[in-house]
Amino acid sequence: MFPDAGPDDPTVTAMRARELGRKSVVVGDRVSLVGDTSGAPGALARIVRIAERRSVLRRTAEDDATTAEGRLERVVVANADQLVIVSALADPPPRTGFIDRCLVAAYDADIEPLLCLTKADLAGPEAVLGYYTELELPYVLIRPDSDLAALRALLAGRVSVLVGHSGVGKSTLVNRLVPEADRAVGTVSAIGRGRHTSTSAVALRLPPQPHADGDPGWIIDTPGVRSFGLAHVSAESLLHGFPDLVEATVDCPANCQHTAEEADCALDAWVAGGKADPRRLASYRRLLASRSGEGDPREPERNPGDPLAGS
Protein backbone atom coordinates (compact mmCIF):
# COMPACT_ATOMS: atom_id res chain seq x y z
CA MET A 1 0.00 0.00 0.00
CA PHE A 2 1.19 3.52 -0.74
CA PRO A 3 -0.10 5.99 1.90
CA ASP A 4 1.14 8.95 -0.11
CA ALA A 5 -0.42 7.81 -3.37
CA GLY A 6 -2.75 10.25 -5.06
CA PRO A 7 -6.08 9.38 -6.68
CA ASP A 8 -4.52 9.65 -10.14
CA ASP A 9 -1.48 7.48 -9.42
CA PRO A 10 -1.40 4.20 -11.37
CA THR A 11 -2.32 0.84 -9.90
CA VAL A 12 0.83 -1.28 -9.90
CA THR A 13 0.74 -5.07 -10.22
CA ALA A 14 3.56 -6.72 -8.29
CA MET A 15 4.60 -10.15 -7.12
CA ARG A 16 6.64 -11.13 -4.09
CA ALA A 17 10.31 -11.62 -4.84
CA ARG A 18 11.78 -15.03 -4.16
CA GLU A 19 14.37 -13.58 -1.79
CA LEU A 20 11.61 -12.68 0.69
CA GLY A 21 11.21 -16.39 1.34
CA ARG A 22 8.07 -17.34 3.26
CA LYS A 23 7.52 -13.85 4.61
CA SER A 24 3.94 -12.95 3.80
CA VAL A 25 2.64 -9.67 2.42
CA VAL A 26 -0.67 -8.48 3.86
CA VAL A 27 -3.00 -5.61 3.15
CA GLY A 28 -1.60 -2.43 4.65
CA ASP A 29 2.04 -3.42 4.26
CA ARG A 30 4.39 -0.75 2.97
CA VAL A 31 6.74 -2.26 0.45
CA SER A 32 9.65 -1.43 -1.84
CA LEU A 33 9.29 -2.28 -5.52
CA VAL A 34 11.65 -2.82 -8.40
CA GLY A 35 10.85 -3.35 -12.05
CA ASP A 36 8.05 -1.83 -14.10
CA THR A 37 5.96 0.38 -11.80
CA SER A 38 4.24 2.25 -14.64
CA GLY A 39 0.93 0.50 -14.13
CA ALA A 40 0.69 -0.08 -17.88
CA PRO A 41 -1.21 -3.19 -19.10
CA GLY A 42 1.00 -6.25 -18.69
CA ALA A 43 3.52 -4.42 -16.49
CA LEU A 44 4.83 -6.38 -13.51
CA ALA A 45 6.96 -5.22 -10.60
CA ARG A 46 8.55 -7.17 -7.74
CA ILE A 47 8.16 -6.64 -4.00
CA VAL A 48 11.70 -6.77 -2.64
CA ARG A 49 11.27 -5.37 0.87
CA ILE A 50 8.51 -5.15 3.47
CA ALA A 51 8.91 -2.21 5.82
CA GLU A 52 8.70 -2.73 9.56
CA ARG A 53 5.05 -2.75 10.60
CA ARG A 54 3.86 -0.01 12.96
CA SER A 55 0.88 -2.11 14.05
CA VAL A 56 -0.46 -5.59 13.33
CA LEU A 57 -4.10 -6.53 13.84
CA ARG A 58 -4.42 -10.28 14.35
CA ARG A 59 -7.12 -12.81 15.03
CA THR A 60 -7.18 -16.55 15.56
CA ALA A 61 -9.72 -18.91 14.03
CA GLU A 62 -10.95 -20.03 17.46
CA ASP A 63 -9.86 -19.60 21.06
CA ASP A 64 -9.12 -23.28 21.72
CA ALA A 65 -5.34 -23.55 22.03
CA THR A 66 -5.63 -27.36 22.26
CA THR A 67 -6.35 -27.69 18.54
CA ALA A 68 -4.32 -26.78 15.48
CA GLU A 69 -7.19 -24.71 14.07
CA GLY A 70 -7.58 -22.87 17.37
CA ARG A 71 -3.91 -21.87 17.30
CA LEU A 72 -4.02 -20.67 13.70
CA GLU A 73 -3.15 -16.99 13.83
CA ARG A 74 -4.07 -14.71 10.96
CA VAL A 75 -2.82 -11.19 10.34
CA VAL A 76 -5.89 -9.17 9.35
CA VAL A 77 -4.07 -5.99 8.36
CA ALA A 78 -0.80 -4.15 8.93
CA ASN A 79 -0.14 -0.49 9.73
CA ALA A 80 -3.72 0.44 10.59
CA ASP A 81 -4.30 3.43 12.84
CA GLN A 82 -7.93 2.75 13.65
CA LEU A 83 -10.26 -0.24 13.96
CA VAL A 84 -13.79 0.63 12.90
CA ILE A 85 -16.12 -1.92 14.51
CA VAL A 86 -19.25 -1.96 12.36
CA SER A 87 -22.35 -3.23 14.17
CA ALA A 88 -26.00 -2.97 13.18
CA LEU A 89 -28.50 -1.80 15.77
CA ALA A 90 -31.06 -4.23 14.33
CA ASP A 91 -31.35 -6.88 11.61
CA PRO A 92 -29.06 -8.45 12.79
CA PRO A 93 -29.10 -7.32 16.42
CA PRO A 94 -25.89 -5.99 17.99
CA ARG A 95 -23.69 -8.52 19.75
CA THR A 96 -21.63 -6.95 22.50
CA GLY A 97 -19.52 -10.08 22.89
CA PHE A 98 -18.18 -9.62 19.37
CA ILE A 99 -17.60 -5.90 19.96
CA ASP A 100 -15.73 -6.74 23.18
CA ARG A 101 -13.47 -9.09 21.26
CA CYS A 102 -12.72 -6.46 18.64
CA LEU A 103 -11.89 -3.94 21.38
CA VAL A 104 -9.43 -6.40 22.94
CA ALA A 105 -7.79 -6.96 19.54
CA ALA A 106 -7.59 -3.20 18.94
CA TYR A 107 -5.98 -2.43 22.31
CA ASP A 108 -3.60 -5.38 21.91
CA ALA A 109 -2.49 -4.04 18.52
CA ASP A 110 -2.28 -0.46 19.84
CA ILE A 111 -4.95 0.65 17.36
CA GLU A 112 -7.64 3.15 18.28
CA PRO A 113 -11.19 1.74 18.20
CA LEU A 114 -14.23 3.46 16.69
CA LEU A 115 -17.73 2.03 17.05
CA CYS A 116 -19.84 2.50 13.91
CA LEU A 117 -23.51 1.72 14.56
CA THR A 118 -25.46 1.17 11.34
CA LYS A 119 -29.20 0.84 10.65
CA ALA A 120 -29.90 3.56 13.20
CA ASP A 121 -33.24 4.07 11.47
CA LEU A 122 -34.40 0.68 12.81
CA ALA A 123 -33.41 0.98 16.50
CA GLY A 124 -31.93 3.43 18.95
CA PRO A 125 -28.35 3.21 20.24
CA GLU A 126 -29.10 3.70 23.94
CA ALA A 127 -28.71 0.05 25.02
CA VAL A 128 -25.38 -0.40 23.24
CA LEU A 129 -23.96 2.93 24.34
CA GLY A 130 -25.12 2.30 27.90
CA TYR A 131 -23.14 -0.94 27.96
CA TYR A 132 -19.96 0.95 27.03
CA THR A 133 -20.64 4.14 28.98
CA GLU A 134 -17.58 3.72 31.25
CA LEU A 135 -15.23 3.41 28.28
CA GLU A 136 -16.06 6.73 26.60
CA LEU A 137 -15.81 4.80 23.35
CA PRO A 138 -16.02 7.07 20.28
CA TYR A 139 -18.94 6.22 18.02
CA VAL A 140 -20.91 7.32 14.98
CA LEU A 141 -24.52 6.56 14.03
CA ILE A 142 -25.29 5.68 10.42
CA ARG A 143 -28.70 5.76 8.73
CA PRO A 144 -29.38 4.99 5.05
CA ASP A 145 -29.86 8.69 4.31
CA SER A 146 -27.46 10.16 6.86
CA ASP A 147 -24.67 12.55 6.02
CA LEU A 148 -21.30 10.82 6.37
CA ALA A 149 -19.38 14.00 7.15
CA ALA A 150 -18.81 13.06 10.80
CA LEU A 151 -17.49 9.63 9.85
CA ARG A 152 -15.28 11.04 7.10
CA ALA A 153 -13.77 13.47 9.61
CA LEU A 154 -12.83 10.55 11.88
CA LEU A 155 -11.31 8.64 8.94
CA ALA A 156 -9.33 11.57 7.51
CA GLY A 157 -5.56 11.20 7.60
CA ARG A 158 -5.74 7.64 8.93
CA VAL A 159 -5.62 4.06 7.75
CA SER A 160 -8.81 2.52 9.12
CA VAL A 161 -9.78 -1.14 8.96
CA LEU A 162 -13.48 -2.01 8.97
CA VAL A 163 -14.52 -5.21 10.75
CA GLY A 164 -18.00 -6.59 11.30
CA HIS A 165 -20.41 -9.48 10.96
CA SER A 166 -21.91 -10.21 7.57
CA GLY A 167 -25.18 -8.36 7.11
CA VAL A 168 -24.43 -5.32 9.26
CA GLY A 169 -24.18 -3.00 6.24
CA LYS A 170 -20.41 -2.77 6.03
CA SER A 171 -20.22 -3.16 2.25
CA THR A 172 -23.06 -0.67 1.80
CA LEU A 173 -21.16 1.79 3.94
CA VAL A 174 -17.95 1.24 1.95
CA ASN A 175 -19.83 1.89 -1.30
CA ARG A 176 -21.15 5.16 0.11
CA LEU A 177 -17.69 6.25 1.20
CA VAL A 178 -16.00 5.13 -2.03
CA PRO A 179 -18.67 4.94 -4.77
CA GLU A 180 -16.32 3.39 -7.31
CA ALA A 181 -15.48 0.54 -4.91
CA ASP A 182 -18.53 -1.45 -6.07
CA ARG A 183 -18.38 -3.86 -3.13
CA ALA A 184 -21.00 -6.63 -3.32
CA VAL A 185 -23.99 -6.17 -1.02
CA GLY A 186 -25.93 -9.06 0.50
CA THR A 187 -29.10 -9.58 2.53
CA VAL A 188 -29.89 -10.82 6.03
CA SER A 189 -31.63 -14.16 6.44
CA ALA A 190 -34.76 -14.74 8.51
CA ILE A 191 -32.63 -15.98 11.43
CA GLY A 192 -30.59 -12.78 11.54
CA ARG A 193 -27.44 -13.92 9.78
CA GLY A 194 -25.87 -12.03 6.93
CA ARG A 195 -24.56 -13.56 3.74
CA HIS A 196 -20.82 -13.22 3.16
CA THR A 197 -20.28 -10.78 0.28
CA SER A 198 -16.71 -9.52 0.66
CA THR A 199 -14.26 -12.38 0.10
CA SER A 200 -10.93 -10.61 0.53
CA ALA A 201 -9.52 -7.57 2.30
CA VAL A 202 -8.95 -4.56 0.07
CA ALA A 203 -7.45 -1.11 0.72
CA LEU A 204 -9.38 1.82 -0.74
CA ARG A 205 -8.31 5.44 -0.82
CA LEU A 206 -11.08 7.77 0.28
CA PRO A 207 -11.91 10.41 -2.31
CA PRO A 208 -11.15 14.05 -1.47
CA GLN A 209 -14.17 16.06 -0.39
CA PRO A 210 -15.13 19.54 -1.57
CA HIS A 211 -13.81 22.33 0.64
CA ALA A 212 -11.77 19.83 2.69
CA ASP A 213 -7.99 20.05 2.92
CA GLY A 214 -5.51 17.34 3.81
CA ASP A 215 -5.39 13.58 3.36
CA PRO A 216 -8.88 12.01 3.26
CA GLY A 217 -7.41 8.72 4.49
CA TRP A 218 -7.64 5.06 3.54
CA ILE A 219 -10.13 2.38 4.53
CA ILE A 220 -9.49 -1.35 4.47
CA ASP A 221 -12.62 -3.42 3.95
CA THR A 222 -12.41 -6.96 5.34
CA PRO A 223 -14.60 -10.02 4.75
CA GLY A 224 -17.49 -10.44 7.18
CA VAL A 225 -16.50 -12.67 10.11
CA ARG A 226 -18.55 -14.85 12.44
CA SER A 227 -16.06 -14.75 15.30
CA PHE A 228 -12.86 -13.00 16.36
CA GLY A 229 -10.63 -15.51 18.13
CA LEU A 230 -8.20 -14.14 20.73
CA ALA A 231 -5.97 -17.13 21.50
CA HIS A 232 -2.97 -15.01 20.46
CA VAL A 233 -3.73 -12.41 23.17
CA SER A 234 -2.21 -12.98 26.61
CA ALA A 235 -4.46 -13.04 29.66
CA GLU A 236 -2.87 -9.77 30.83
CA SER A 237 -3.51 -8.05 27.52
CA LEU A 238 -7.05 -9.43 27.52
CA LEU A 239 -7.78 -7.48 30.70
CA HIS A 240 -6.65 -4.24 29.08
CA GLY A 241 -9.50 -4.65 26.62
CA PHE A 242 -11.73 -3.95 29.64
CA PRO A 243 -10.32 -0.67 30.98
CA ASP A 244 -13.38 -0.27 33.21
CA LEU A 245 -12.19 -3.34 35.17
CA VAL A 246 -8.43 -2.76 35.29
CA GLU A 247 -8.39 -0.50 38.36
CA ALA A 248 -10.16 -3.11 40.47
CA THR A 249 -7.40 -5.68 39.97
CA VAL A 250 -5.00 -3.58 42.07
CA ASP A 251 -6.70 -5.08 45.12
CA CYS A 252 -6.51 -8.66 43.83
CA PRO A 253 -4.14 -11.12 45.52
CA ALA A 254 -0.91 -12.03 43.76
CA ASN A 255 -1.34 -14.35 40.78
CA CYS A 256 -5.11 -13.91 40.78
CA GLN A 257 -6.59 -15.40 37.63
CA HIS A 258 -9.71 -13.20 37.90
CA THR A 259 -12.06 -16.13 37.31
CA ALA A 260 -15.32 -16.65 39.19
CA GLU A 261 -13.60 -19.45 41.15
CA GLU A 262 -11.09 -16.99 42.66
CA ALA A 263 -12.64 -16.35 46.08
CA ASP A 264 -10.60 -13.17 46.74
CA CYS A 265 -10.80 -11.65 43.26
CA ALA A 266 -11.57 -7.94 43.68
CA LEU A 267 -13.57 -7.74 40.46
CA ASP A 268 -16.70 -9.10 42.12
CA ALA A 269 -16.69 -6.41 44.82
CA TRP A 270 -15.93 -3.77 42.19
CA VAL A 271 -19.04 -4.72 40.22
CA ALA A 272 -21.17 -5.18 43.34
CA GLY A 273 -20.22 -1.64 44.32
CA GLY A 274 -21.67 -0.31 41.08
CA LYS A 275 -18.31 0.66 39.57
CA ALA A 276 -18.73 -1.47 36.44
CA ASP A 277 -21.52 -3.17 34.53
CA PRO A 278 -21.87 -6.82 35.64
CA ARG A 279 -22.30 -7.79 31.99
CA ARG A 280 -18.82 -6.48 31.29
CA LEU A 281 -17.32 -8.72 33.98
CA ALA A 282 -19.31 -11.67 32.63
CA SER A 283 -18.00 -10.97 29.14
CA TYR A 284 -14.40 -10.72 30.37
CA ARG A 285 -14.64 -14.00 32.23
CA ARG A 286 -16.28 -15.65 29.25
CA LEU A 287 -13.30 -14.62 27.12
CA LEU A 288 -10.92 -15.98 29.76
CA ALA A 289 -12.76 -19.30 29.70
CA SER A 290 -12.87 -19.50 25.92
CA ARG A 291 -9.10 -18.87 25.70
CA SER A 292 -8.53 -21.95 27.85
CA GLY A 293 -10.89 -24.03 25.72
CA GLU A 294 -13.64 -24.12 28.36
CA GLY A 295 -16.22 -22.03 26.53
CA ASP A 296 -18.28 -22.77 23.43
CA PRO A 297 -16.17 -21.46 20.54
CA ARG A 298 -19.01 -21.80 18.04
CA GLU A 299 -20.76 -18.62 19.18
CA PRO A 300 -18.03 -16.60 20.94
CA GLU A 301 -19.59 -13.28 19.98
CA ARG A 302 -22.67 -13.85 22.16
CA ASN A 303 -22.85 -12.77 25.79
CA PRO A 304 -25.29 -15.16 27.52
CA GLY A 305 -28.16 -13.34 29.16
CA ASP A 306 -27.29 -10.07 27.47
CA PRO A 307 -30.41 -8.71 25.74
CA LEU A 308 -28.13 -7.03 23.20
CA ALA A 309 -26.78 -10.38 22.10
CA GLY A 310 -29.98 -11.53 20.48
CA SER A 311 -29.92 -14.72 22.56
Tab-separated table of C-alpha atoms in Angstrom:
chain	number	residue	atom	x	y	z
A	1	MET	CA	0.000	0.000	0.000
A	2	PHE	CA	1.188	3.520	-0.742
A	3	PRO	CA	-0.098	5.990	1.902
A	4	ASP	CA	1.139	8.955	-0.115
A	5	ALA	CA	-0.424	7.814	-3.370
A	6	GLY	CA	-2.749	10.249	-5.060
A	7	PRO	CA	-6.083	9.380	-6.683
A	8	ASP	CA	-4.522	9.654	-10.144
A	9	ASP	CA	-1.478	7.485	-9.418
A	10	PRO	CA	-1.399	4.198	-11.371
A	11	THR	CA	-2.319	0.842	-9.899
A	12	VAL	CA	0.830	-1.284	-9.903
A	13	THR	CA	0.741	-5.074	-10.221
A	14	ALA	CA	3.557	-6.715	-8.288
A	15	MET	CA	4.601	-10.147	-7.117
A	16	ARG	CA	6.638	-11.126	-4.087
A	17	ALA	CA	10.311	-11.615	-4.841
A	18	ARG	CA	11.781	-15.028	-4.160
A	19	GLU	CA	14.372	-13.584	-1.790
A	20	LEU	CA	11.613	-12.677	0.694
A	21	GLY	CA	11.206	-16.393	1.342
A	22	ARG	CA	8.071	-17.337	3.258
A	23	LYS	CA	7.521	-13.849	4.607
A	24	SER	CA	3.940	-12.951	3.796
A	25	VAL	CA	2.645	-9.674	2.417
A	26	VAL	CA	-0.669	-8.482	3.859
A	27	VAL	CA	-3.000	-5.614	3.148
A	28	GLY	CA	-1.598	-2.426	4.654
A	29	ASP	CA	2.040	-3.419	4.263
A	30	ARG	CA	4.390	-0.748	2.966
A	31	VAL	CA	6.742	-2.263	0.451
A	32	SER	CA	9.648	-1.435	-1.839
A	33	LEU	CA	9.289	-2.279	-5.517
A	34	VAL	CA	11.653	-2.816	-8.402
A	35	GLY	CA	10.850	-3.346	-12.048
A	36	ASP	CA	8.054	-1.827	-14.100
A	37	THR	CA	5.961	0.383	-11.801
A	38	SER	CA	4.241	2.254	-14.636
A	39	GLY	CA	0.926	0.498	-14.127
A	40	ALA	CA	0.688	-0.081	-17.880
A	41	PRO	CA	-1.209	-3.194	-19.098
A	42	GLY	CA	1.004	-6.252	-18.693
A	43	ALA	CA	3.523	-4.420	-16.488
A	44	LEU	CA	4.826	-6.383	-13.512
A	45	ALA	CA	6.960	-5.217	-10.597
A	46	ARG	CA	8.549	-7.167	-7.742
A	47	ILE	CA	8.162	-6.640	-3.998
A	48	VAL	CA	11.703	-6.772	-2.637
A	49	ARG	CA	11.268	-5.368	0.870
A	50	ILE	CA	8.510	-5.150	3.469
A	51	ALA	CA	8.911	-2.206	5.817
A	52	GLU	CA	8.695	-2.730	9.562
A	53	ARG	CA	5.049	-2.748	10.599
A	54	ARG	CA	3.858	-0.006	12.959
A	55	SER	CA	0.884	-2.109	14.045
A	56	VAL	CA	-0.459	-5.585	13.335
A	57	LEU	CA	-4.098	-6.530	13.839
A	58	ARG	CA	-4.421	-10.278	14.351
A	59	ARG	CA	-7.116	-12.807	15.027
A	60	THR	CA	-7.175	-16.551	15.563
A	61	ALA	CA	-9.724	-18.908	14.034
A	62	GLU	CA	-10.949	-20.034	17.459
A	63	ASP	CA	-9.859	-19.605	21.063
A	64	ASP	CA	-9.123	-23.278	21.724
A	65	ALA	CA	-5.342	-23.549	22.029
A	66	THR	CA	-5.628	-27.360	22.263
A	67	THR	CA	-6.354	-27.688	18.539
A	68	ALA	CA	-4.321	-26.783	15.476
A	69	GLU	CA	-7.186	-24.706	14.069
A	70	GLY	CA	-7.577	-22.873	17.374
A	71	ARG	CA	-3.911	-21.871	17.300
A	72	LEU	CA	-4.015	-20.669	13.698
A	73	GLU	CA	-3.149	-16.986	13.832
A	74	ARG	CA	-4.072	-14.708	10.965
A	75	VAL	CA	-2.824	-11.194	10.335
A	76	VAL	CA	-5.886	-9.173	9.352
A	77	VAL	CA	-4.072	-5.985	8.360
A	78	ALA	CA	-0.803	-4.152	8.931
A	79	ASN	CA	-0.142	-0.488	9.729
A	80	ALA	CA	-3.717	0.437	10.592
A	81	ASP	CA	-4.297	3.434	12.841
A	82	GLN	CA	-7.930	2.751	13.653
A	83	LEU	CA	-10.256	-0.242	13.964
A	84	VAL	CA	-13.793	0.627	12.899
A	85	ILE	CA	-16.119	-1.918	14.515
A	86	VAL	CA	-19.253	-1.964	12.358
A	87	SER	CA	-22.347	-3.230	14.172
A	88	ALA	CA	-25.997	-2.970	13.178
A	89	LEU	CA	-28.500	-1.804	15.767
A	90	ALA	CA	-31.061	-4.228	14.327
A	91	ASP	CA	-31.349	-6.884	11.610
A	92	PRO	CA	-29.058	-8.453	12.785
A	93	PRO	CA	-29.097	-7.320	16.418
A	94	PRO	CA	-25.894	-5.986	17.995
A	95	ARG	CA	-23.686	-8.518	19.752
A	96	THR	CA	-21.630	-6.951	22.504
A	97	GLY	CA	-19.518	-10.081	22.888
A	98	PHE	CA	-18.183	-9.621	19.373
A	99	ILE	CA	-17.596	-5.904	19.956
A	100	ASP	CA	-15.733	-6.738	23.184
A	101	ARG	CA	-13.466	-9.091	21.257
A	102	CYS	CA	-12.722	-6.459	18.644
A	103	LEU	CA	-11.888	-3.944	21.382
A	104	VAL	CA	-9.435	-6.397	22.942
A	105	ALA	CA	-7.792	-6.956	19.544
A	106	ALA	CA	-7.585	-3.203	18.944
A	107	TYR	CA	-5.985	-2.431	22.308
A	108	ASP	CA	-3.602	-5.383	21.914
A	109	ALA	CA	-2.486	-4.043	18.516
A	110	ASP	CA	-2.279	-0.459	19.837
A	111	ILE	CA	-4.945	0.650	17.364
A	112	GLU	CA	-7.638	3.147	18.279
A	113	PRO	CA	-11.195	1.736	18.198
A	114	LEU	CA	-14.230	3.455	16.690
A	115	LEU	CA	-17.729	2.027	17.049
A	116	CYS	CA	-19.838	2.504	13.914
A	117	LEU	CA	-23.510	1.723	14.555
A	118	THR	CA	-25.460	1.167	11.340
A	119	LYS	CA	-29.204	0.838	10.651
A	120	ALA	CA	-29.898	3.559	13.202
A	121	ASP	CA	-33.239	4.069	11.474
A	122	LEU	CA	-34.402	0.683	12.811
A	123	ALA	CA	-33.413	0.980	16.495
A	124	GLY	CA	-31.928	3.432	18.952
A	125	PRO	CA	-28.349	3.205	20.243
A	126	GLU	CA	-29.100	3.697	23.939
A	127	ALA	CA	-28.707	0.054	25.021
A	128	VAL	CA	-25.380	-0.405	23.238
A	129	LEU	CA	-23.958	2.930	24.340
A	130	GLY	CA	-25.118	2.300	27.903
A	131	TYR	CA	-23.144	-0.942	27.958
A	132	TYR	CA	-19.960	0.952	27.029
A	133	THR	CA	-20.639	4.138	28.978
A	134	GLU	CA	-17.582	3.720	31.249
A	135	LEU	CA	-15.228	3.411	28.276
A	136	GLU	CA	-16.058	6.730	26.601
A	137	LEU	CA	-15.806	4.803	23.352
A	138	PRO	CA	-16.021	7.074	20.281
A	139	TYR	CA	-18.938	6.221	18.020
A	140	VAL	CA	-20.908	7.315	14.983
A	141	LEU	CA	-24.520	6.560	14.027
A	142	ILE	CA	-25.287	5.682	10.421
A	143	ARG	CA	-28.695	5.759	8.729
A	144	PRO	CA	-29.380	4.989	5.047
A	145	ASP	CA	-29.864	8.693	4.309
A	146	SER	CA	-27.459	10.157	6.861
A	147	ASP	CA	-24.665	12.547	6.017
A	148	LEU	CA	-21.302	10.817	6.367
A	149	ALA	CA	-19.383	14.004	7.153
A	150	ALA	CA	-18.814	13.056	10.804
A	151	LEU	CA	-17.488	9.634	9.849
A	152	ARG	CA	-15.275	11.043	7.096
A	153	ALA	CA	-13.768	13.472	9.609
A	154	LEU	CA	-12.827	10.546	11.876
A	155	LEU	CA	-11.306	8.645	8.936
A	156	ALA	CA	-9.334	11.572	7.509
A	157	GLY	CA	-5.563	11.200	7.604
A	158	ARG	CA	-5.737	7.643	8.925
A	159	VAL	CA	-5.618	4.063	7.745
A	160	SER	CA	-8.813	2.524	9.124
A	161	VAL	CA	-9.778	-1.137	8.964
A	162	LEU	CA	-13.477	-2.010	8.965
A	163	VAL	CA	-14.519	-5.207	10.753
A	164	GLY	CA	-18.001	-6.588	11.301
A	165	HIS	CA	-20.408	-9.476	10.956
A	166	SER	CA	-21.909	-10.207	7.572
A	167	GLY	CA	-25.181	-8.361	7.107
A	168	VAL	CA	-24.426	-5.320	9.258
A	169	GLY	CA	-24.183	-3.003	6.242
A	170	LYS	CA	-20.412	-2.766	6.030
A	171	SER	CA	-20.222	-3.160	2.245
A	172	THR	CA	-23.056	-0.674	1.796
A	173	LEU	CA	-21.155	1.795	3.941
A	174	VAL	CA	-17.948	1.243	1.951
A	175	ASN	CA	-19.829	1.890	-1.297
A	176	ARG	CA	-21.155	5.159	0.111
A	177	LEU	CA	-17.688	6.248	1.202
A	178	VAL	CA	-15.997	5.135	-2.031
A	179	PRO	CA	-18.667	4.942	-4.766
A	180	GLU	CA	-16.322	3.391	-7.311
A	181	ALA	CA	-15.476	0.538	-4.906
A	182	ASP	CA	-18.532	-1.448	-6.069
A	183	ARG	CA	-18.383	-3.863	-3.128
A	184	ALA	CA	-20.999	-6.630	-3.315
A	185	VAL	CA	-23.994	-6.167	-1.016
A	186	GLY	CA	-25.933	-9.065	0.504
A	187	THR	CA	-29.096	-9.582	2.534
A	188	VAL	CA	-29.891	-10.816	6.029
A	189	SER	CA	-31.630	-14.156	6.441
A	190	ALA	CA	-34.755	-14.744	8.508
A	191	ILE	CA	-32.625	-15.982	11.428
A	192	GLY	CA	-30.594	-12.783	11.539
A	193	ARG	CA	-27.437	-13.923	9.779
A	194	GLY	CA	-25.868	-12.032	6.926
A	195	ARG	CA	-24.564	-13.556	3.743
A	196	HIS	CA	-20.821	-13.215	3.165
A	197	THR	CA	-20.284	-10.780	0.279
A	198	SER	CA	-16.709	-9.522	0.663
A	199	THR	CA	-14.255	-12.382	0.095
A	200	SER	CA	-10.931	-10.608	0.533
A	201	ALA	CA	-9.521	-7.565	2.302
A	202	VAL	CA	-8.946	-4.558	0.069
A	203	ALA	CA	-7.446	-1.115	0.717
A	204	LEU	CA	-9.378	1.815	-0.736
A	205	ARG	CA	-8.313	5.436	-0.825
A	206	LEU	CA	-11.080	7.766	0.285
A	207	PRO	CA	-11.912	10.408	-2.308
A	208	PRO	CA	-11.154	14.051	-1.472
A	209	GLN	CA	-14.166	16.061	-0.385
A	210	PRO	CA	-15.130	19.539	-1.574
A	211	HIS	CA	-13.806	22.331	0.641
A	212	ALA	CA	-11.767	19.825	2.693
A	213	ASP	CA	-7.995	20.053	2.916
A	214	GLY	CA	-5.515	17.336	3.809
A	215	ASP	CA	-5.388	13.578	3.359
A	216	PRO	CA	-8.884	12.010	3.263
A	217	GLY	CA	-7.406	8.721	4.488
A	218	TRP	CA	-7.638	5.062	3.541
A	219	ILE	CA	-10.133	2.377	4.532
A	220	ILE	CA	-9.488	-1.352	4.466
A	221	ASP	CA	-12.621	-3.420	3.955
A	222	THR	CA	-12.405	-6.960	5.339
A	223	PRO	CA	-14.604	-10.022	4.753
A	224	GLY	CA	-17.486	-10.444	7.184
A	225	VAL	CA	-16.502	-12.669	10.109
A	226	ARG	CA	-18.549	-14.853	12.440
A	227	SER	CA	-16.059	-14.752	15.300
A	228	PHE	CA	-12.864	-13.003	16.356
A	229	GLY	CA	-10.629	-15.505	18.130
A	230	LEU	CA	-8.203	-14.145	20.728
A	231	ALA	CA	-5.973	-17.132	21.496
A	232	HIS	CA	-2.971	-15.012	20.463
A	233	VAL	CA	-3.731	-12.415	23.166
A	234	SER	CA	-2.206	-12.977	26.609
A	235	ALA	CA	-4.455	-13.036	29.663
A	236	GLU	CA	-2.869	-9.769	30.834
A	237	SER	CA	-3.515	-8.052	27.521
A	238	LEU	CA	-7.053	-9.429	27.516
A	239	LEU	CA	-7.782	-7.483	30.699
A	240	HIS	CA	-6.651	-4.239	29.080
A	241	GLY	CA	-9.499	-4.654	26.616
A	242	PHE	CA	-11.729	-3.951	29.635
A	243	PRO	CA	-10.319	-0.668	30.980
A	244	ASP	CA	-13.377	-0.274	33.213
A	245	LEU	CA	-12.189	-3.342	35.174
A	246	VAL	CA	-8.430	-2.757	35.295
A	247	GLU	CA	-8.392	-0.499	38.358
A	248	ALA	CA	-10.159	-3.108	40.469
A	249	THR	CA	-7.403	-5.682	39.972
A	250	VAL	CA	-4.998	-3.576	42.067
A	251	ASP	CA	-6.695	-5.085	45.121
A	252	CYS	CA	-6.514	-8.664	43.826
A	253	PRO	CA	-4.140	-11.124	45.519
A	254	ALA	CA	-0.907	-12.027	43.762
A	255	ASN	CA	-1.335	-14.347	40.777
A	256	CYS	CA	-5.111	-13.907	40.784
A	257	GLN	CA	-6.586	-15.404	37.631
A	258	HIS	CA	-9.711	-13.199	37.903
A	259	THR	CA	-12.064	-16.133	37.307
A	260	ALA	CA	-15.323	-16.652	39.194
A	261	GLU	CA	-13.603	-19.451	41.147
A	262	GLU	CA	-11.090	-16.990	42.664
A	263	ALA	CA	-12.637	-16.346	46.080
A	264	ASP	CA	-10.596	-13.171	46.737
A	265	CYS	CA	-10.803	-11.650	43.263
A	266	ALA	CA	-11.565	-7.941	43.684
A	267	LEU	CA	-13.568	-7.745	40.461
A	268	ASP	CA	-16.703	-9.100	42.119
A	269	ALA	CA	-16.692	-6.409	44.823
A	270	TRP	CA	-15.933	-3.771	42.191
A	271	VAL	CA	-19.040	-4.718	40.216
A	272	ALA	CA	-21.171	-5.181	43.337
A	273	GLY	CA	-20.216	-1.639	44.323
A	274	GLY	CA	-21.669	-0.315	41.083
A	275	LYS	CA	-18.310	0.662	39.567
A	276	ALA	CA	-18.734	-1.469	36.441
A	277	ASP	CA	-21.524	-3.169	34.531
A	278	PRO	CA	-21.868	-6.823	35.641
A	279	ARG	CA	-22.302	-7.786	31.987
A	280	ARG	CA	-18.816	-6.484	31.291
A	281	LEU	CA	-17.319	-8.723	33.977
A	282	ALA	CA	-19.315	-11.673	32.634
A	283	SER	CA	-18.003	-10.973	29.137
A	284	TYR	CA	-14.398	-10.720	30.369
A	285	ARG	CA	-14.644	-14.002	32.235
A	286	ARG	CA	-16.284	-15.645	29.249
A	287	LEU	CA	-13.301	-14.624	27.125
A	288	LEU	CA	-10.921	-15.979	29.763
A	289	ALA	CA	-12.764	-19.297	29.704
A	290	SER	CA	-12.868	-19.499	25.917
A	291	ARG	CA	-9.101	-18.873	25.705
A	292	SER	CA	-8.534	-21.953	27.851
A	293	GLY	CA	-10.888	-24.030	25.720
A	294	GLU	CA	-13.641	-24.120	28.357
A	295	GLY	CA	-16.223	-22.026	26.529
A	296	ASP	CA	-18.277	-22.767	23.434
A	297	PRO	CA	-16.166	-21.461	20.535
A	298	ARG	CA	-19.005	-21.797	18.037
A	299	GLU	CA	-20.761	-18.623	19.180
A	300	PRO	CA	-18.029	-16.604	20.937
A	301	GLU	CA	-19.592	-13.282	19.981
A	302	ARG	CA	-22.668	-13.851	22.160
A	303	ASN	CA	-22.851	-12.769	25.789
A	304	PRO	CA	-25.289	-15.162	27.522
A	305	GLY	CA	-28.157	-13.341	29.161
A	306	ASP	CA	-27.288	-10.066	27.474
A	307	PRO	CA	-30.407	-8.712	25.737
A	308	LEU	CA	-28.135	-7.026	23.201
A	309	ALA	CA	-26.781	-10.384	22.099
A	310	GLY	CA	-29.983	-11.527	20.484
A	311	SER	CA	-29.921	-14.717	22.555
